[in-house]
Short mmCIF file of N, CA and C in Angstrom, two decimals:
data_model
loop_
_atom_site.label_atom_id
_atom_site.label_comp_id
_atom_site.label_asym_id
_atom_site.label_seq_id
_atom_site.Cartn_x
_atom_site.Cartn_y
_atom_site.Cartn_z
N LEU A 1 -11.25 -50.55 -27.10
CA LEU A 1 -10.56 -49.38 -26.59
C LEU A 1 -10.17 -49.61 -25.15
N GLU A 2 -8.94 -49.27 -24.90
CA GLU A 2 -8.47 -49.42 -23.53
C GLU A 2 -8.73 -48.11 -22.79
N HIS A 3 -9.15 -48.25 -21.56
CA HIS A 3 -9.34 -47.06 -20.72
C HIS A 3 -8.03 -46.74 -20.03
N GLU A 4 -7.63 -45.47 -20.15
CA GLU A 4 -6.39 -45.05 -19.51
C GLU A 4 -6.62 -44.82 -18.04
N GLN A 5 -5.73 -45.31 -17.26
CA GLN A 5 -5.79 -45.09 -15.81
C GLN A 5 -5.02 -43.80 -15.51
N PRO A 6 -5.59 -42.91 -14.71
CA PRO A 6 -4.87 -41.69 -14.37
C PRO A 6 -3.63 -42.00 -13.54
N ASP A 7 -2.60 -41.23 -13.76
CA ASP A 7 -1.36 -41.39 -13.01
C ASP A 7 -1.59 -40.94 -11.57
N PRO A 8 -1.38 -41.81 -10.59
CA PRO A 8 -1.62 -41.42 -9.19
C PRO A 8 -0.65 -40.35 -8.70
N GLU A 9 0.49 -40.20 -9.37
CA GLU A 9 1.48 -39.20 -8.97
C GLU A 9 1.16 -37.81 -9.51
N ALA A 10 0.35 -37.72 -10.55
CA ALA A 10 0.03 -36.43 -11.17
C ALA A 10 -0.91 -35.65 -10.27
N PRO A 11 -0.79 -34.30 -10.28
CA PRO A 11 -1.71 -33.51 -9.45
C PRO A 11 -3.15 -33.69 -9.93
N LYS A 12 -4.02 -33.85 -8.98
CA LYS A 12 -5.42 -34.08 -9.30
C LYS A 12 -6.06 -32.78 -9.76
N ARG A 13 -6.72 -32.85 -10.89
CA ARG A 13 -7.42 -31.68 -11.41
C ARG A 13 -8.79 -31.62 -10.77
N LEU A 14 -9.10 -30.48 -10.14
CA LEU A 14 -10.36 -30.34 -9.42
C LEU A 14 -11.38 -29.54 -10.22
N CYS A 15 -10.93 -28.57 -10.95
CA CYS A 15 -11.82 -27.66 -11.67
C CYS A 15 -11.27 -27.45 -13.07
N THR A 16 -11.67 -26.37 -13.65
CA THR A 16 -11.08 -25.98 -14.92
C THR A 16 -9.62 -25.59 -14.68
N PRO A 17 -8.79 -25.65 -15.68
CA PRO A 17 -7.38 -25.29 -15.48
C PRO A 17 -7.19 -23.90 -14.88
N PHE A 18 -8.02 -22.95 -15.29
CA PHE A 18 -7.92 -21.60 -14.75
C PHE A 18 -8.17 -21.60 -13.24
N MET A 19 -9.20 -22.29 -12.81
CA MET A 19 -9.53 -22.34 -11.38
C MET A 19 -8.46 -23.10 -10.59
N ASP A 20 -7.94 -24.17 -11.16
CA ASP A 20 -6.87 -24.91 -10.51
C ASP A 20 -5.66 -24.01 -10.28
N ALA A 21 -5.30 -23.24 -11.29
CA ALA A 21 -4.16 -22.31 -11.17
C ALA A 21 -4.45 -21.25 -10.11
N LEU A 22 -5.65 -20.76 -10.07
CA LEU A 22 -6.04 -19.76 -9.08
C LEU A 22 -5.92 -20.32 -7.66
N PHE A 23 -6.43 -21.53 -7.46
CA PHE A 23 -6.36 -22.15 -6.13
C PHE A 23 -4.92 -22.45 -5.73
N ARG A 24 -4.10 -22.87 -6.68
CA ARG A 24 -2.69 -23.11 -6.37
C ARG A 24 -1.99 -21.81 -5.97
N ALA A 25 -2.28 -20.73 -6.68
CA ALA A 25 -1.67 -19.43 -6.35
C ALA A 25 -2.13 -18.96 -4.98
N LEU A 26 -3.41 -19.10 -4.68
CA LEU A 26 -3.93 -18.70 -3.38
C LEU A 26 -3.30 -19.55 -2.27
N TYR A 27 -3.21 -20.84 -2.50
CA TYR A 27 -2.59 -21.72 -1.51
C TYR A 27 -1.14 -21.31 -1.27
N SER A 28 -0.43 -21.01 -2.34
CA SER A 28 0.97 -20.58 -2.22
C SER A 28 1.08 -19.30 -1.40
N ASP A 29 0.21 -18.33 -1.67
CA ASP A 29 0.22 -17.07 -0.91
C ASP A 29 -0.08 -17.31 0.56
N VAL A 30 -1.11 -18.10 0.85
CA VAL A 30 -1.49 -18.37 2.24
C VAL A 30 -0.37 -19.12 2.95
N HIS A 31 0.24 -20.08 2.26
CA HIS A 31 1.34 -20.84 2.86
C HIS A 31 2.51 -19.93 3.20
N MET A 32 2.91 -19.07 2.24
CA MET A 32 4.03 -18.16 2.47
C MET A 32 3.70 -17.19 3.62
N PHE A 33 2.49 -16.68 3.64
CA PHE A 33 2.08 -15.74 4.69
C PHE A 33 2.12 -16.43 6.05
N SER A 34 1.60 -17.65 6.12
CA SER A 34 1.60 -18.35 7.42
C SER A 34 3.03 -18.65 7.87
N GLN A 35 3.94 -18.94 6.95
CA GLN A 35 5.33 -19.16 7.33
C GLN A 35 5.94 -17.90 7.94
N TRP A 36 5.64 -16.74 7.35
CA TRP A 36 6.13 -15.49 7.91
C TRP A 36 5.57 -15.25 9.31
N MET A 37 4.29 -15.53 9.49
CA MET A 37 3.67 -15.31 10.79
C MET A 37 4.26 -16.25 11.83
N ILE A 38 4.55 -17.49 11.46
CA ILE A 38 5.18 -18.44 12.38
C ILE A 38 6.57 -17.95 12.76
N GLN A 39 7.34 -17.46 11.78
CA GLN A 39 8.67 -16.92 12.07
C GLN A 39 8.59 -15.73 13.02
N ASP A 40 7.60 -14.87 12.80
CA ASP A 40 7.43 -13.71 13.69
C ASP A 40 7.09 -14.15 15.10
N GLU A 41 6.21 -15.12 15.24
CA GLU A 41 5.85 -15.61 16.57
C GLU A 41 7.05 -16.24 17.27
N GLU A 42 7.86 -16.99 16.54
CA GLU A 42 9.06 -17.59 17.11
C GLU A 42 10.04 -16.51 17.55
N ALA A 43 10.18 -15.47 16.74
CA ALA A 43 11.10 -14.36 17.08
C ALA A 43 10.59 -13.62 18.32
N LYS A 44 9.29 -13.39 18.40
CA LYS A 44 8.72 -12.71 19.57
C LYS A 44 8.88 -13.55 20.82
N ALA A 45 8.79 -14.87 20.69
CA ALA A 45 8.90 -15.76 21.85
C ALA A 45 10.28 -15.68 22.48
N ILE A 46 11.30 -15.38 21.68
CA ILE A 46 12.65 -15.26 22.25
C ILE A 46 13.05 -13.80 22.46
N GLY A 47 12.08 -12.90 22.31
CA GLY A 47 12.33 -11.49 22.64
C GLY A 47 12.80 -10.61 21.52
N HIS A 48 12.76 -11.06 20.29
CA HIS A 48 13.16 -10.22 19.15
C HIS A 48 11.95 -9.56 18.52
N MET A 49 12.21 -8.40 17.90
CA MET A 49 11.16 -7.79 17.11
C MET A 49 10.94 -8.61 15.86
N HIS A 50 9.75 -8.50 15.29
CA HIS A 50 9.43 -9.30 14.11
C HIS A 50 10.37 -8.99 12.95
N GLY A 51 10.94 -10.06 12.42
CA GLY A 51 11.72 -9.98 11.19
C GLY A 51 12.81 -8.95 11.16
N LYS A 52 13.43 -8.70 12.27
CA LYS A 52 14.41 -7.62 12.39
C LYS A 52 15.47 -7.65 11.30
N ASN A 53 15.91 -8.83 10.93
CA ASN A 53 17.01 -8.95 9.98
C ASN A 53 16.56 -9.23 8.55
N ARG A 54 15.31 -9.02 8.25
CA ARG A 54 14.83 -9.29 6.90
C ARG A 54 15.34 -8.23 5.92
N PRO A 55 15.66 -8.66 4.71
CA PRO A 55 16.05 -7.65 3.70
C PRO A 55 14.83 -6.86 3.23
N ARG A 56 15.10 -5.74 2.64
CA ARG A 56 14.05 -4.83 2.16
C ARG A 56 13.10 -5.53 1.19
N SER A 57 13.62 -6.38 0.32
CA SER A 57 12.78 -7.07 -0.65
C SER A 57 11.77 -7.99 0.03
N ASP A 58 12.16 -8.60 1.16
CA ASP A 58 11.22 -9.45 1.90
C ASP A 58 10.10 -8.61 2.50
N TRP A 59 10.44 -7.42 3.00
CA TRP A 59 9.40 -6.55 3.56
C TRP A 59 8.41 -6.12 2.47
N LEU A 60 8.94 -5.81 1.30
CA LEU A 60 8.07 -5.43 0.19
C LEU A 60 7.15 -6.59 -0.19
N GLN A 61 7.72 -7.78 -0.26
CA GLN A 61 6.93 -8.95 -0.60
C GLN A 61 5.86 -9.22 0.47
N LEU A 62 6.21 -9.06 1.72
CA LEU A 62 5.23 -9.25 2.80
C LEU A 62 4.13 -8.21 2.71
N GLY A 63 4.46 -6.97 2.38
CA GLY A 63 3.45 -5.93 2.23
C GLY A 63 2.48 -6.26 1.11
N MET A 64 3.02 -6.65 -0.04
CA MET A 64 2.15 -6.98 -1.17
C MET A 64 1.31 -8.23 -0.89
N LEU A 65 1.92 -9.19 -0.23
CA LEU A 65 1.21 -10.42 0.12
C LEU A 65 0.09 -10.14 1.11
N GLY A 66 0.39 -9.34 2.13
CA GLY A 66 -0.63 -8.97 3.11
C GLY A 66 -1.78 -8.22 2.45
N GLU A 67 -1.46 -7.37 1.50
CA GLU A 67 -2.50 -6.63 0.80
C GLU A 67 -3.37 -7.56 -0.05
N ARG A 68 -2.72 -8.50 -0.75
CA ARG A 68 -3.49 -9.45 -1.57
C ARG A 68 -4.42 -10.31 -0.72
N LEU A 69 -3.97 -10.66 0.48
CA LEU A 69 -4.76 -11.52 1.36
C LEU A 69 -5.65 -10.72 2.31
N HIS A 70 -5.71 -9.41 2.11
CA HIS A 70 -6.53 -8.51 2.94
C HIS A 70 -6.13 -8.56 4.41
N GLN A 71 -4.85 -8.74 4.66
CA GLN A 71 -4.29 -8.65 6.00
C GLN A 71 -3.60 -7.29 6.07
N LEU A 72 -4.42 -6.26 6.23
CA LEU A 72 -3.93 -4.90 6.03
C LEU A 72 -2.93 -4.45 7.09
N GLN A 73 -3.06 -4.94 8.31
CA GLN A 73 -2.07 -4.57 9.33
C GLN A 73 -0.70 -5.12 8.97
N GLU A 74 -0.67 -6.35 8.49
CA GLU A 74 0.60 -6.95 8.07
C GLU A 74 1.15 -6.25 6.82
N ALA A 75 0.25 -5.87 5.93
CA ALA A 75 0.67 -5.13 4.73
C ALA A 75 1.32 -3.81 5.13
N GLU A 76 0.67 -3.10 6.05
CA GLU A 76 1.24 -1.83 6.52
C GLU A 76 2.61 -2.05 7.16
N THR A 77 2.72 -3.06 8.00
CA THR A 77 4.01 -3.35 8.65
C THR A 77 5.08 -3.63 7.61
N GLY A 78 4.75 -4.45 6.62
CA GLY A 78 5.72 -4.76 5.57
C GLY A 78 6.16 -3.52 4.81
N TYR A 79 5.19 -2.71 4.40
CA TYR A 79 5.52 -1.50 3.65
C TYR A 79 6.30 -0.50 4.50
N ARG A 80 5.90 -0.33 5.75
CA ARG A 80 6.60 0.61 6.64
C ARG A 80 8.06 0.19 6.83
N CYS A 81 8.28 -1.09 7.07
CA CYS A 81 9.65 -1.57 7.25
C CYS A 81 10.45 -1.45 5.95
N CYS A 82 9.78 -1.57 4.83
CA CYS A 82 10.45 -1.44 3.54
C CYS A 82 10.96 -0.02 3.32
N VAL A 83 10.13 0.99 3.61
CA VAL A 83 10.56 2.37 3.38
C VAL A 83 11.43 2.90 4.51
N ARG A 84 11.52 2.15 5.59
CA ARG A 84 12.40 2.57 6.69
C ARG A 84 13.86 2.54 6.25
N THR A 85 14.20 1.61 5.36
CA THR A 85 15.59 1.48 4.94
C THR A 85 15.94 2.36 3.75
N ARG A 86 14.97 2.60 2.85
CA ARG A 86 15.24 3.41 1.66
C ARG A 86 13.93 3.91 1.08
N PHE A 87 13.94 5.12 0.54
CA PHE A 87 12.74 5.69 -0.06
C PHE A 87 12.38 4.89 -1.31
N ASP A 88 11.09 4.61 -1.44
CA ASP A 88 10.59 3.92 -2.63
C ASP A 88 9.21 4.48 -2.91
N HIS A 89 9.08 5.23 -4.02
CA HIS A 89 7.81 5.89 -4.30
C HIS A 89 6.67 4.90 -4.50
N MET A 90 6.96 3.73 -5.05
CA MET A 90 5.90 2.73 -5.23
C MET A 90 5.33 2.27 -3.89
N VAL A 91 6.20 2.09 -2.92
CA VAL A 91 5.75 1.65 -1.60
C VAL A 91 4.97 2.76 -0.91
N TRP A 92 5.44 4.01 -1.05
CA TRP A 92 4.69 5.13 -0.46
C TRP A 92 3.32 5.25 -1.12
N GLU A 93 3.23 5.00 -2.42
CA GLU A 93 1.93 5.02 -3.10
C GLU A 93 1.01 3.94 -2.55
N ARG A 94 1.55 2.72 -2.35
CA ARG A 94 0.74 1.63 -1.79
C ARG A 94 0.27 1.98 -0.38
N LEU A 95 1.17 2.54 0.43
CA LEU A 95 0.78 2.96 1.78
C LEU A 95 -0.31 4.03 1.74
N MET A 96 -0.15 5.00 0.85
CA MET A 96 -1.15 6.06 0.73
C MET A 96 -2.51 5.48 0.37
N GLN A 97 -2.54 4.56 -0.59
CA GLN A 97 -3.79 3.92 -0.99
C GLN A 97 -4.38 3.10 0.16
N LEU A 98 -3.53 2.40 0.87
CA LEU A 98 -3.96 1.59 2.01
C LEU A 98 -4.62 2.46 3.07
N TYR A 99 -3.97 3.57 3.40
CA TYR A 99 -4.52 4.48 4.42
C TYR A 99 -5.79 5.17 3.94
N ALA A 100 -5.80 5.60 2.70
CA ALA A 100 -6.99 6.27 2.18
C ALA A 100 -8.18 5.33 2.17
N THR A 101 -7.96 4.09 1.76
CA THR A 101 -9.03 3.09 1.75
C THR A 101 -9.52 2.80 3.17
N GLY A 102 -8.60 2.82 4.12
CA GLY A 102 -8.95 2.57 5.51
C GLY A 102 -9.45 3.79 6.25
N HIS A 103 -9.62 4.92 5.55
CA HIS A 103 -10.13 6.18 6.10
C HIS A 103 -9.19 6.79 7.15
N TYR A 104 -7.89 6.63 6.97
CA TYR A 104 -6.90 7.26 7.83
C TYR A 104 -6.39 8.51 7.12
N VAL A 105 -7.00 9.63 7.40
CA VAL A 105 -6.72 10.87 6.66
C VAL A 105 -5.29 11.34 6.88
N THR A 106 -4.88 11.47 8.13
CA THR A 106 -3.56 12.01 8.43
C THR A 106 -2.45 11.15 7.85
N GLU A 107 -2.56 9.83 8.01
CA GLU A 107 -1.54 8.93 7.50
C GLU A 107 -1.46 8.99 5.97
N ALA A 108 -2.63 9.06 5.32
CA ALA A 108 -2.64 9.16 3.85
C ALA A 108 -1.97 10.46 3.40
N LEU A 109 -2.19 11.53 4.15
CA LEU A 109 -1.58 12.81 3.79
C LEU A 109 -0.08 12.82 4.03
N VAL A 110 0.38 12.12 5.06
CA VAL A 110 1.83 12.00 5.28
C VAL A 110 2.47 11.34 4.06
N CYS A 111 1.85 10.29 3.57
CA CYS A 111 2.36 9.61 2.36
C CYS A 111 2.29 10.54 1.16
N ALA A 112 1.20 11.30 1.04
CA ALA A 112 1.05 12.24 -0.07
C ALA A 112 2.16 13.29 -0.04
N ILE A 113 2.49 13.78 1.13
CA ILE A 113 3.56 14.77 1.27
C ILE A 113 4.91 14.16 0.87
N GLN A 114 5.15 12.93 1.29
CA GLN A 114 6.40 12.25 0.89
C GLN A 114 6.49 12.14 -0.63
N LEU A 115 5.38 11.77 -1.26
CA LEU A 115 5.37 11.64 -2.72
C LEU A 115 5.53 12.98 -3.42
N CYS A 116 4.93 14.03 -2.87
CA CYS A 116 5.09 15.37 -3.46
C CYS A 116 6.53 15.83 -3.35
N ASN A 117 7.16 15.61 -2.19
CA ASN A 117 8.57 16.00 -2.03
C ASN A 117 9.45 15.25 -3.02
N TYR A 118 9.18 13.98 -3.22
CA TYR A 118 9.92 13.19 -4.20
C TYR A 118 9.71 13.74 -5.61
N HIS A 119 8.47 14.08 -5.92
CA HIS A 119 8.13 14.64 -7.22
C HIS A 119 8.87 15.97 -7.46
N ILE A 120 8.94 16.80 -6.46
CA ILE A 120 9.64 18.09 -6.56
C ILE A 120 11.13 17.86 -6.80
N MET A 121 11.71 16.89 -6.09
CA MET A 121 13.14 16.61 -6.26
C MET A 121 13.46 16.10 -7.66
N ARG A 122 12.55 15.34 -8.24
CA ARG A 122 12.77 14.77 -9.58
C ARG A 122 12.61 15.80 -10.68
N LEU A 123 11.75 16.78 -10.48
CA LEU A 123 11.47 17.75 -11.53
C LEU A 123 12.38 18.96 -11.39
N SER A 124 12.39 19.75 -12.41
CA SER A 124 13.20 20.96 -12.38
C SER A 124 12.53 22.04 -11.55
N THR A 125 13.08 23.20 -11.56
CA THR A 125 12.54 24.31 -10.79
C THR A 125 11.11 24.62 -11.20
N GLY A 126 10.37 25.14 -10.28
CA GLY A 126 8.98 25.49 -10.53
C GLY A 126 8.01 24.36 -10.24
N ALA A 127 8.53 23.17 -9.92
CA ALA A 127 7.65 22.03 -9.66
C ALA A 127 6.82 22.23 -8.41
N GLU A 128 7.38 22.97 -7.45
CA GLU A 128 6.64 23.18 -6.20
C GLU A 128 5.38 24.02 -6.40
N LYS A 129 5.30 24.74 -7.52
CA LYS A 129 4.11 25.54 -7.81
C LYS A 129 3.05 24.75 -8.58
N ALA A 130 3.41 23.57 -9.02
CA ALA A 130 2.49 22.75 -9.81
C ALA A 130 1.53 21.98 -8.89
N LEU A 131 0.77 21.13 -9.49
CA LEU A 131 -0.12 20.24 -8.74
C LEU A 131 0.62 18.95 -8.39
N PRO A 132 0.13 18.23 -7.40
CA PRO A 132 0.78 16.96 -7.05
C PRO A 132 0.65 15.94 -8.17
N PRO A 133 1.39 14.84 -8.07
CA PRO A 133 1.24 13.77 -9.06
C PRO A 133 -0.21 13.27 -9.08
N GLU A 134 -0.60 12.67 -10.17
CA GLU A 134 -1.99 12.28 -10.38
C GLU A 134 -2.53 11.35 -9.29
N ASN A 135 -1.70 10.40 -8.84
CA ASN A 135 -2.18 9.48 -7.81
C ASN A 135 -2.46 10.21 -6.49
N VAL A 136 -1.67 11.23 -6.19
CA VAL A 136 -1.92 12.04 -4.99
C VAL A 136 -3.19 12.88 -5.17
N GLN A 137 -3.38 13.41 -6.36
CA GLN A 137 -4.60 14.17 -6.63
C GLN A 137 -5.85 13.32 -6.41
N LYS A 138 -5.82 12.11 -6.93
CA LYS A 138 -6.97 11.21 -6.79
C LYS A 138 -7.25 10.91 -5.32
N VAL A 139 -6.21 10.63 -4.57
CA VAL A 139 -6.40 10.31 -3.15
C VAL A 139 -6.92 11.53 -2.40
N MET A 140 -6.36 12.70 -2.69
CA MET A 140 -6.83 13.91 -1.99
C MET A 140 -8.30 14.20 -2.32
N CYS A 141 -8.68 14.07 -3.59
CA CYS A 141 -10.08 14.27 -3.96
C CYS A 141 -10.97 13.25 -3.25
N GLY A 142 -10.51 12.01 -3.18
CA GLY A 142 -11.26 10.97 -2.48
C GLY A 142 -11.40 11.26 -1.01
N LEU A 143 -10.32 11.74 -0.37
CA LEU A 143 -10.39 12.08 1.05
C LEU A 143 -11.36 13.22 1.30
N VAL A 144 -11.32 14.23 0.42
CA VAL A 144 -12.25 15.36 0.56
C VAL A 144 -13.69 14.89 0.36
N ALA A 145 -13.91 14.02 -0.62
CA ALA A 145 -15.27 13.53 -0.89
C ALA A 145 -15.81 12.75 0.29
N VAL A 146 -14.97 11.98 0.96
CA VAL A 146 -15.43 11.14 2.06
C VAL A 146 -15.47 11.91 3.39
N HIS A 147 -14.45 12.71 3.66
CA HIS A 147 -14.30 13.34 4.98
C HIS A 147 -14.60 14.83 5.01
N GLY A 148 -14.65 15.46 3.86
CA GLY A 148 -14.88 16.89 3.80
C GLY A 148 -13.58 17.67 3.81
N LEU A 149 -13.62 18.86 3.21
CA LEU A 149 -12.42 19.68 3.07
C LEU A 149 -11.90 20.17 4.41
N THR A 150 -12.78 20.46 5.34
CA THR A 150 -12.35 20.96 6.64
C THR A 150 -11.48 19.94 7.36
N LYS A 151 -11.92 18.70 7.38
CA LYS A 151 -11.13 17.66 8.05
C LYS A 151 -9.79 17.44 7.35
N VAL A 152 -9.78 17.48 6.03
CA VAL A 152 -8.54 17.29 5.29
C VAL A 152 -7.58 18.45 5.55
N ARG A 153 -8.09 19.67 5.54
CA ARG A 153 -7.22 20.83 5.82
C ARG A 153 -6.66 20.78 7.24
N THR A 154 -7.48 20.37 8.18
CA THR A 154 -7.01 20.22 9.57
C THR A 154 -5.92 19.16 9.64
N ALA A 155 -6.11 18.05 8.94
CA ALA A 155 -5.11 16.99 8.93
C ALA A 155 -3.81 17.47 8.27
N ILE A 156 -3.92 18.29 7.24
CA ILE A 156 -2.72 18.84 6.60
C ILE A 156 -1.95 19.70 7.60
N GLN A 157 -2.66 20.53 8.36
CA GLN A 157 -2.00 21.38 9.36
C GLN A 157 -1.36 20.54 10.46
N LEU A 158 -2.02 19.46 10.87
CA LEU A 158 -1.45 18.59 11.90
C LEU A 158 -0.25 17.81 11.38
N THR A 159 -0.28 17.48 10.11
CA THR A 159 0.79 16.70 9.50
C THR A 159 2.07 17.51 9.35
N SER A 160 1.92 18.79 9.06
CA SER A 160 3.10 19.63 8.85
C SER A 160 2.94 20.95 9.61
N PRO A 161 3.05 20.89 10.95
CA PRO A 161 2.81 22.09 11.75
C PRO A 161 3.83 23.21 11.54
N ASN A 162 5.05 22.88 11.13
CA ASN A 162 6.08 23.90 10.97
C ASN A 162 6.22 24.36 9.52
N GLY A 163 5.20 24.13 8.71
CA GLY A 163 5.23 24.59 7.33
C GLY A 163 6.03 23.72 6.40
N ALA A 164 6.24 22.45 6.76
CA ALA A 164 7.03 21.54 5.93
C ALA A 164 6.23 20.96 4.77
N CYS A 165 5.01 21.37 4.64
CA CYS A 165 4.15 20.85 3.58
C CYS A 165 4.53 21.49 2.25
N PRO A 166 4.77 20.69 1.22
CA PRO A 166 5.10 21.29 -0.08
C PRO A 166 3.92 22.08 -0.63
N GLN A 167 4.20 23.11 -1.38
CA GLN A 167 3.16 24.00 -1.92
C GLN A 167 2.16 23.26 -2.79
N MET A 168 2.54 22.12 -3.31
CA MET A 168 1.64 21.34 -4.15
C MET A 168 0.34 20.97 -3.41
N ILE A 169 0.45 20.70 -2.14
CA ILE A 169 -0.73 20.28 -1.36
C ILE A 169 -1.73 21.44 -1.24
N PRO A 170 -1.32 22.62 -0.78
CA PRO A 170 -2.27 23.75 -0.78
C PRO A 170 -2.79 24.10 -2.17
N ASN A 171 -1.95 23.92 -3.21
CA ASN A 171 -2.41 24.15 -4.58
C ASN A 171 -3.57 23.21 -4.91
N MET A 172 -3.46 21.97 -4.48
CA MET A 172 -4.51 20.99 -4.74
C MET A 172 -5.78 21.34 -3.95
N VAL A 173 -5.61 21.78 -2.73
CA VAL A 173 -6.77 22.19 -1.91
C VAL A 173 -7.48 23.36 -2.59
N ALA A 174 -6.71 24.32 -3.10
CA ALA A 174 -7.30 25.46 -3.79
C ALA A 174 -8.04 25.02 -5.05
N LEU A 175 -7.48 24.06 -5.77
CA LEU A 175 -8.13 23.54 -6.97
C LEU A 175 -9.45 22.83 -6.62
N ILE A 176 -9.43 22.08 -5.54
CA ILE A 176 -10.65 21.39 -5.09
C ILE A 176 -11.73 22.40 -4.77
N ARG A 177 -11.34 23.46 -4.07
CA ARG A 177 -12.31 24.50 -3.71
C ARG A 177 -12.80 25.24 -4.96
N LYS A 178 -11.87 25.57 -5.86
CA LYS A 178 -12.23 26.31 -7.07
C LYS A 178 -13.22 25.55 -7.94
N HIS A 179 -12.98 24.24 -8.11
CA HIS A 179 -13.85 23.44 -8.96
C HIS A 179 -15.01 22.81 -8.20
N LYS A 180 -15.12 23.13 -6.93
CA LYS A 180 -16.21 22.65 -6.08
C LYS A 180 -16.39 21.13 -6.17
N CYS A 181 -15.26 20.44 -5.96
CA CYS A 181 -15.30 18.98 -5.95
C CYS A 181 -16.19 18.50 -4.81
N HIS A 182 -16.72 17.32 -4.95
CA HIS A 182 -17.60 16.75 -3.95
C HIS A 182 -16.94 16.79 -2.57
N GLY A 183 -17.61 17.37 -1.60
CA GLY A 183 -17.08 17.45 -0.23
C GLY A 183 -16.34 18.74 0.07
N PHE A 184 -16.22 19.64 -0.92
CA PHE A 184 -15.42 20.86 -0.70
C PHE A 184 -16.03 21.78 0.35
N ASN A 185 -17.35 21.71 0.54
CA ASN A 185 -18.01 22.64 1.46
C ASN A 185 -18.30 22.00 2.82
N CYS A 186 -17.69 20.87 3.11
CA CYS A 186 -17.90 20.22 4.41
C CYS A 186 -16.75 20.49 5.33
#
């Protein structure tokens, strides 16, 4: 029996195929992220804001990439720049989750209000009397459980001082109080 010599040009297998694929994907993400950071540093060195001329899809990709790599400040920047050009409910949802996870109550509620307004526009009349979309409900319950209802209500008032808050948000607060969700009495 002849022993086959491995092809020196073929990629070297280090682990199981699943692990090799995982490491290649991680390497690709880190490489792409570092390229973006280098471009930003070069732009800042000549006095430009980061990625000023990037298309919306690049900002979305940077946001998702930053989130996957746990670079949350970069993820926020990518998502914020993405929604600056056009409303995108998926991006607002990601921002809301990012802020809620990071314990930023006011910012999470700003995103929740944006999503509720979008939900009202999509639905027919009477939507403003309903409850917020399910993802907003979950985030609001989570915020109340972690920070207490008093802090969340204060943040709602700070977020929309002139009454710009859709009725869905107070409806959700009333539901939390009615069902005595965790944190409702704090």
